[in-house]
Coordinates of C-alpha atoms and ligand atoms in Angstrom, one line a residue:
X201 CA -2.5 26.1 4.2
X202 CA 0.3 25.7 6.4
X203 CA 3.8 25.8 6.4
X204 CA 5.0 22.7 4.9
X205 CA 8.5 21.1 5.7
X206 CA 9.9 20.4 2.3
X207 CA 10.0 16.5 2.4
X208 CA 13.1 14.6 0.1
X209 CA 11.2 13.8 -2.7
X210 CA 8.3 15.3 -2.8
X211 CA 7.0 16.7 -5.8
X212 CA 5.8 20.5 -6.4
X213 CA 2.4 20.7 -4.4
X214 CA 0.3 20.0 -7.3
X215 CA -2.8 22.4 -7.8
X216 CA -4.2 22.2 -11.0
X217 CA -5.0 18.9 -13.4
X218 CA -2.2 19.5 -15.3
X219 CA 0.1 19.7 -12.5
X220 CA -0.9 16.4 -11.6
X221 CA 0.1 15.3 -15.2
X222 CA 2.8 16.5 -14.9
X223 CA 4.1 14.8 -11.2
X224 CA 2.3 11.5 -12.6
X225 CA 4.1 11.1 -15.5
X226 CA 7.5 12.9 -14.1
X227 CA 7.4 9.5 -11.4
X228 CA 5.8 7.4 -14.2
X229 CA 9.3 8.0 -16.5
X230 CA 11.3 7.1 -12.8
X231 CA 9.5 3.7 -12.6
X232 CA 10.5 3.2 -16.8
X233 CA 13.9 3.6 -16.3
X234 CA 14.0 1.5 -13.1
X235 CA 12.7 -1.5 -15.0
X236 CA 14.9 -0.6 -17.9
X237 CA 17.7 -0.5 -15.7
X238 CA 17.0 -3.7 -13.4
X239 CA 16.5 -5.4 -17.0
X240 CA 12.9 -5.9 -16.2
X241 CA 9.7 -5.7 -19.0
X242 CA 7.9 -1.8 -18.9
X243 CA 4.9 -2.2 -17.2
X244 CA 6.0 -4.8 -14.7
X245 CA 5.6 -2.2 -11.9
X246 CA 2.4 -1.2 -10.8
X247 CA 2.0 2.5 -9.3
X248 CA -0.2 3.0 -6.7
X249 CA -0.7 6.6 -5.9
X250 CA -1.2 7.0 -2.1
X251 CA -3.6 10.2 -1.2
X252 CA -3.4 10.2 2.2
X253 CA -4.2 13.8 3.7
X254 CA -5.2 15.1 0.0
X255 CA -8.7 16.5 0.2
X256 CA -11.4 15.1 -1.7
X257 CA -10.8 18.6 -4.5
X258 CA -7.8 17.7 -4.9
X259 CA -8.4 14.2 -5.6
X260 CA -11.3 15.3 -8.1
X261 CA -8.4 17.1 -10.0
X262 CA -6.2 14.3 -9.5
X263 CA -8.3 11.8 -10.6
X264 CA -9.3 13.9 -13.7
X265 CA -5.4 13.3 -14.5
X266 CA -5.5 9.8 -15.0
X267 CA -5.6 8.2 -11.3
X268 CA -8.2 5.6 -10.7
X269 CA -6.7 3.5 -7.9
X270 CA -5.9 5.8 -4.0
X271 CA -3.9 4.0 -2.1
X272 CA -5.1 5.6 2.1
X273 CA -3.3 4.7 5.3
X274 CA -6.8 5.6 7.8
X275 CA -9.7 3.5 7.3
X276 CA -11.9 6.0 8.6
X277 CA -10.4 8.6 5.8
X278 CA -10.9 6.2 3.3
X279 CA -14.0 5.7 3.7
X280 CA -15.3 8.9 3.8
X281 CA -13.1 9.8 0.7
X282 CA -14.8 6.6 -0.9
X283 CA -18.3 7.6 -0.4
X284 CA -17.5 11.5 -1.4
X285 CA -15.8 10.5 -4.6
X286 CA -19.0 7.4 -5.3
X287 CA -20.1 9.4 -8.6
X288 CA -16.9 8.5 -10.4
X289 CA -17.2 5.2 -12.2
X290 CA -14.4 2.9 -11.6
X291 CA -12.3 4.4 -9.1
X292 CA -11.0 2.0 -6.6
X293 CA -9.1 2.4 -3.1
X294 CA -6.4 0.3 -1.4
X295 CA -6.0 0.3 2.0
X296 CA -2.5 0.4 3.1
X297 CA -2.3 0.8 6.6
X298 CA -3.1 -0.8 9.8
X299 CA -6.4 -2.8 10.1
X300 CA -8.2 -2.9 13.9
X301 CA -10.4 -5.5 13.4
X302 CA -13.4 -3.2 14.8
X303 CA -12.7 -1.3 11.2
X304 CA -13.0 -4.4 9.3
X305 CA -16.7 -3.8 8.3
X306 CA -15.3 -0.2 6.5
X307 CA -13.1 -2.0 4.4
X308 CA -15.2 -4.8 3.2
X309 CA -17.7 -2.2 1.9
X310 CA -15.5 0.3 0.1
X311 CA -12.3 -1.8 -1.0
X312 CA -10.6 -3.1 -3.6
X313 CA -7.8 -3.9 -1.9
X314 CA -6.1 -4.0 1.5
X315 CA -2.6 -4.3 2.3
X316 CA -1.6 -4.8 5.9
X317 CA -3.0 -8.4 6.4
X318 CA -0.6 -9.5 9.5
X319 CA -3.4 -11.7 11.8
X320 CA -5.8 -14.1 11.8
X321 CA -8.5 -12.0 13.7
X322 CA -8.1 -9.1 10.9
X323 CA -9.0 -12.3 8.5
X324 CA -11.7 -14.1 10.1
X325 CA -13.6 -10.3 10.4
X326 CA -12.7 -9.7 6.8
X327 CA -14.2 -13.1 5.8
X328 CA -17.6 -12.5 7.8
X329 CA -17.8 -8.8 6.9
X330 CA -17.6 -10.1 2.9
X331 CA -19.6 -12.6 3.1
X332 CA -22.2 -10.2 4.6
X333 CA -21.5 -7.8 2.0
X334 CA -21.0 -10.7 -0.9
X335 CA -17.8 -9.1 -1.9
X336 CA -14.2 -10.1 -2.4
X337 CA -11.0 -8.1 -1.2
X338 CA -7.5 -8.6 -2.9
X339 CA -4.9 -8.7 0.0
X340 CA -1.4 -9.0 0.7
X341 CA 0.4 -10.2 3.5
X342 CA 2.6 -7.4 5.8
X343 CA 5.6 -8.7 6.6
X344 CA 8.2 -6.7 9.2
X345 CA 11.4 -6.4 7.2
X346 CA 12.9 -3.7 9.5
X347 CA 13.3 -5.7 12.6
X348 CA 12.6 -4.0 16.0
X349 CA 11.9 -0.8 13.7
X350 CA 7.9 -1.5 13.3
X351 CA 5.2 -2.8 15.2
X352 CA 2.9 -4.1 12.3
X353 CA 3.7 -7.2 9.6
X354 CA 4.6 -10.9 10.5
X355 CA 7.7 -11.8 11.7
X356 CA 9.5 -13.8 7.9
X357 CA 9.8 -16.6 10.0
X358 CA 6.6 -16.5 11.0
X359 CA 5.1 -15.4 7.4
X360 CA 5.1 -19.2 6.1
X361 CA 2.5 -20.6 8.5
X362 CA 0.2 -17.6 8.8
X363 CA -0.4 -18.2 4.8
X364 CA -0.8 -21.7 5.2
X365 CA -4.1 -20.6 7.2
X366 CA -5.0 -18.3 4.4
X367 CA -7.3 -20.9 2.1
X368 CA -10.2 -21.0 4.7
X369 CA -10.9 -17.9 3.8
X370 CA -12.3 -17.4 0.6
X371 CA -13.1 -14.0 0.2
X372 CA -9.5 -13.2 0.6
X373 CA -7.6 -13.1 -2.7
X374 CA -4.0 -13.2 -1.4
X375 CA -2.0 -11.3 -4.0
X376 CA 1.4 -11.5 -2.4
X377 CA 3.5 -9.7 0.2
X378 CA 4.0 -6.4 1.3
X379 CA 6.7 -4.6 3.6
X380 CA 7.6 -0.8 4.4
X381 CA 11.7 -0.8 4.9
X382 CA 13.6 0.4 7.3
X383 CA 13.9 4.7 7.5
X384 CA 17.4 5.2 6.8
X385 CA 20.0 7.1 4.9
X386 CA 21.6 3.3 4.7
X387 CA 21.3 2.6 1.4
X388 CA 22.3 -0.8 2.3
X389 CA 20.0 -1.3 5.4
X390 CA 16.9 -0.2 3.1
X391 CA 18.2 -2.5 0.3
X392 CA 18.1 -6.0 2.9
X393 CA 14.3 -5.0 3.6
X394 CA 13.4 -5.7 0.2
X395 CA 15.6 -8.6 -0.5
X396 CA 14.2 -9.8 2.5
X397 CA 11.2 -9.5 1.4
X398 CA 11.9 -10.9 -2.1
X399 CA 13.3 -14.2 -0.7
X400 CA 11.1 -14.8 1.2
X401 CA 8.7 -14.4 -1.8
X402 CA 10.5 -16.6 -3.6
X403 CA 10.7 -19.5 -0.6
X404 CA 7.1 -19.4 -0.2
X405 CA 5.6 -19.2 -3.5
X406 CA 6.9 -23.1 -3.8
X407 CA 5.0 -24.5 -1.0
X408 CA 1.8 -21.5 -1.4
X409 CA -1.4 -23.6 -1.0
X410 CA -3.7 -23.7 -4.1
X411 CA -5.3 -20.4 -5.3
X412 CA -3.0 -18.8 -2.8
X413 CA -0.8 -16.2 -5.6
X414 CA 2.2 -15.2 -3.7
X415 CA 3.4 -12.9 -7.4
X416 CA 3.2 -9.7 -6.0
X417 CA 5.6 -7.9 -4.1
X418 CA 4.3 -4.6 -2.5
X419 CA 7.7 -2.2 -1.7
X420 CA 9.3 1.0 -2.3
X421 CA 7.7 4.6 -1.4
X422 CA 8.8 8.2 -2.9
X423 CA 12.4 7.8 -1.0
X424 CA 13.3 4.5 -2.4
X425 CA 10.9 3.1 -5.1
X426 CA 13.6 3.1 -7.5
X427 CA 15.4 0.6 -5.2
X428 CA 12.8 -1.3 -4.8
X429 CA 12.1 -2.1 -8.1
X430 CA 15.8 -3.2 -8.6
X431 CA 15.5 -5.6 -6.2
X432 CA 11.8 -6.8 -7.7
X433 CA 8.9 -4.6 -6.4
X434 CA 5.6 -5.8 -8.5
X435 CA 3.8 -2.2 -6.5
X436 CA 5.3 0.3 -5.7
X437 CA 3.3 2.9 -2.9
X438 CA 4.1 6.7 -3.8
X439 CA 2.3 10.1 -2.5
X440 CA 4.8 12.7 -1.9
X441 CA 6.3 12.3 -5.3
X442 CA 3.1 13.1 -6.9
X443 CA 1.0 15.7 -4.7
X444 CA 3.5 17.1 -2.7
X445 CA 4.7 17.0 0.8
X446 CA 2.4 16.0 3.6
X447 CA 2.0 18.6 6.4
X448 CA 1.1 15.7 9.2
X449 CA 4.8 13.5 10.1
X450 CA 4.9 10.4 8.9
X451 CA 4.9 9.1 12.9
X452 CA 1.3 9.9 12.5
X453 CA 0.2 7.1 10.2
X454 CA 3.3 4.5 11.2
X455 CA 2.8 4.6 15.3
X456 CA 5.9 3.2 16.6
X457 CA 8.3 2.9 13.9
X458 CA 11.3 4.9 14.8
X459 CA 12.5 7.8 12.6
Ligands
LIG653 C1 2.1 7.2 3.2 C2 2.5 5.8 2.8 C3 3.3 5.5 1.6 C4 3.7 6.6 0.7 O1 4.7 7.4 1.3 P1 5.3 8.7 0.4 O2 6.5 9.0 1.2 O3 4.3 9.7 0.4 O4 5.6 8.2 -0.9 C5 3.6 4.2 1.3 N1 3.2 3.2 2.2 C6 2.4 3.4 3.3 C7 2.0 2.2 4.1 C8 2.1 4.7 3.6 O5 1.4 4.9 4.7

């Protein structure tokens, strides 16, 4: 293996099942006491361990520790991680990153979720690929919180009539919203992407056409879950915190967003 740049946050590379324990339930306690704290019920937050980069041994041992939902940035890793990992029953994968719409027929077969809905042309290839497959995919809506920071997500302004649209297509079982802040020491700038994100929750889920669920709010990573939740996270996306620092930069899997 090589030399890994220690990364703020990340936990102890975990090699064995306990070790994974261990890291789960160290960043399981974190996401207790950030409820408590923000006043909010235990169990309100939903971890989603992202595996990005973790080989598929590793995810046999972390699986074994009590993960059965892999969040993955790649499609293409995904879906190789999906079929490799097909004997174990129940285990289910979220794709977080950004969709080409040539890769749509990958994640209508393997699944359960996707999180980087930001156009119509991702939807109407999700729709036909699901139908094909007779399946249904949970989705939420990318919005860009950070400003000029990211390339992927809706404009907020533009978030409102891009879910209007949403209804026609029926395999799609919008969830609610999802946003990656800003990358910054600024407490305070990473803080508005999430209340950003909240209020704009909040607006929306008023006027949300029928059987469109606008509840969730996807936010917060191993740097700044903790703020997140305070400012309502319903998901909260974490890797390094539970296996360990990633050897690839994060430019790799976020093209364009400045660091
Ligand atoms: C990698 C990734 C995360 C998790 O980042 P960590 O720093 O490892 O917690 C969250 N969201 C997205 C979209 C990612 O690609």
């Amino acid at each position: 293996m090589s030399e890994q740049v220690p990364a703020p946050n990340a936990a102890a590379h975990a090699q064995t099942v306990e070790d994974f324990r261990a890291n789960l339930s160290a960043v399981q306690q974190r996401i207790l006491a950030a409820e408590t704290q923000a006043g909010r019920p235990a169990g309100s937050v939903r971890l989603l361990p992202v595996s990005k980069t973790v080989p598929e041994e590793r995810l046999r041992l972390a699986i074994a520790a009590g993960m059965d939902y892999l969040g993955e940035n790649k499609v293409q890793e995904a879906a190789r991680k999906a079929e490799e990992l097909a004997d174990i029953p129940g285990l289910k994968f979220s794709v977080i990153g950004h969709l080409q719409t040539n890769k749509a027929k990958y994640v209508a077969r393997f699944a359960h979720e996707f999180q980087a809905l930001d156009n119509l042309r991702q939807a109407t290839a999700l729709q036909r690929r699901l139908e094909i497959e007779d399946r249904t995919l949970d989705v939420f809506v990318q919005v860009n919180t950070s400003a000029e920071e990211s390339k992927f997500g809706l404009e907020p302004a533009a978030t409102a009539q891009f879910i209007k649209e949403l209804p026609a297509f029926d395999r799609l079982r919008v969830q609610g919203l999802m946003t990656l802040a800003v990358f910054s020491s600024d407490t305070a700038k990473v803080r508005s992407c999430f209340v950003t994100l909240r209020e704009l929750r909040d607006r929306l889920r008023d006027t949300a056409p029928e059987g469109i669920g606008l509840e969730e709010l996807s936010m917060g990573m191993s740097g700044d879950f903790e703020l997140a939740i305070s400012e309502g996270a319903t998901v909260v996306r974490v890797g390094q915190a539970i296996f360990g620092a990633r050897a690839l930069p994060d430019s790799h899997y976020w093209p364009g967003f400045a660091h």
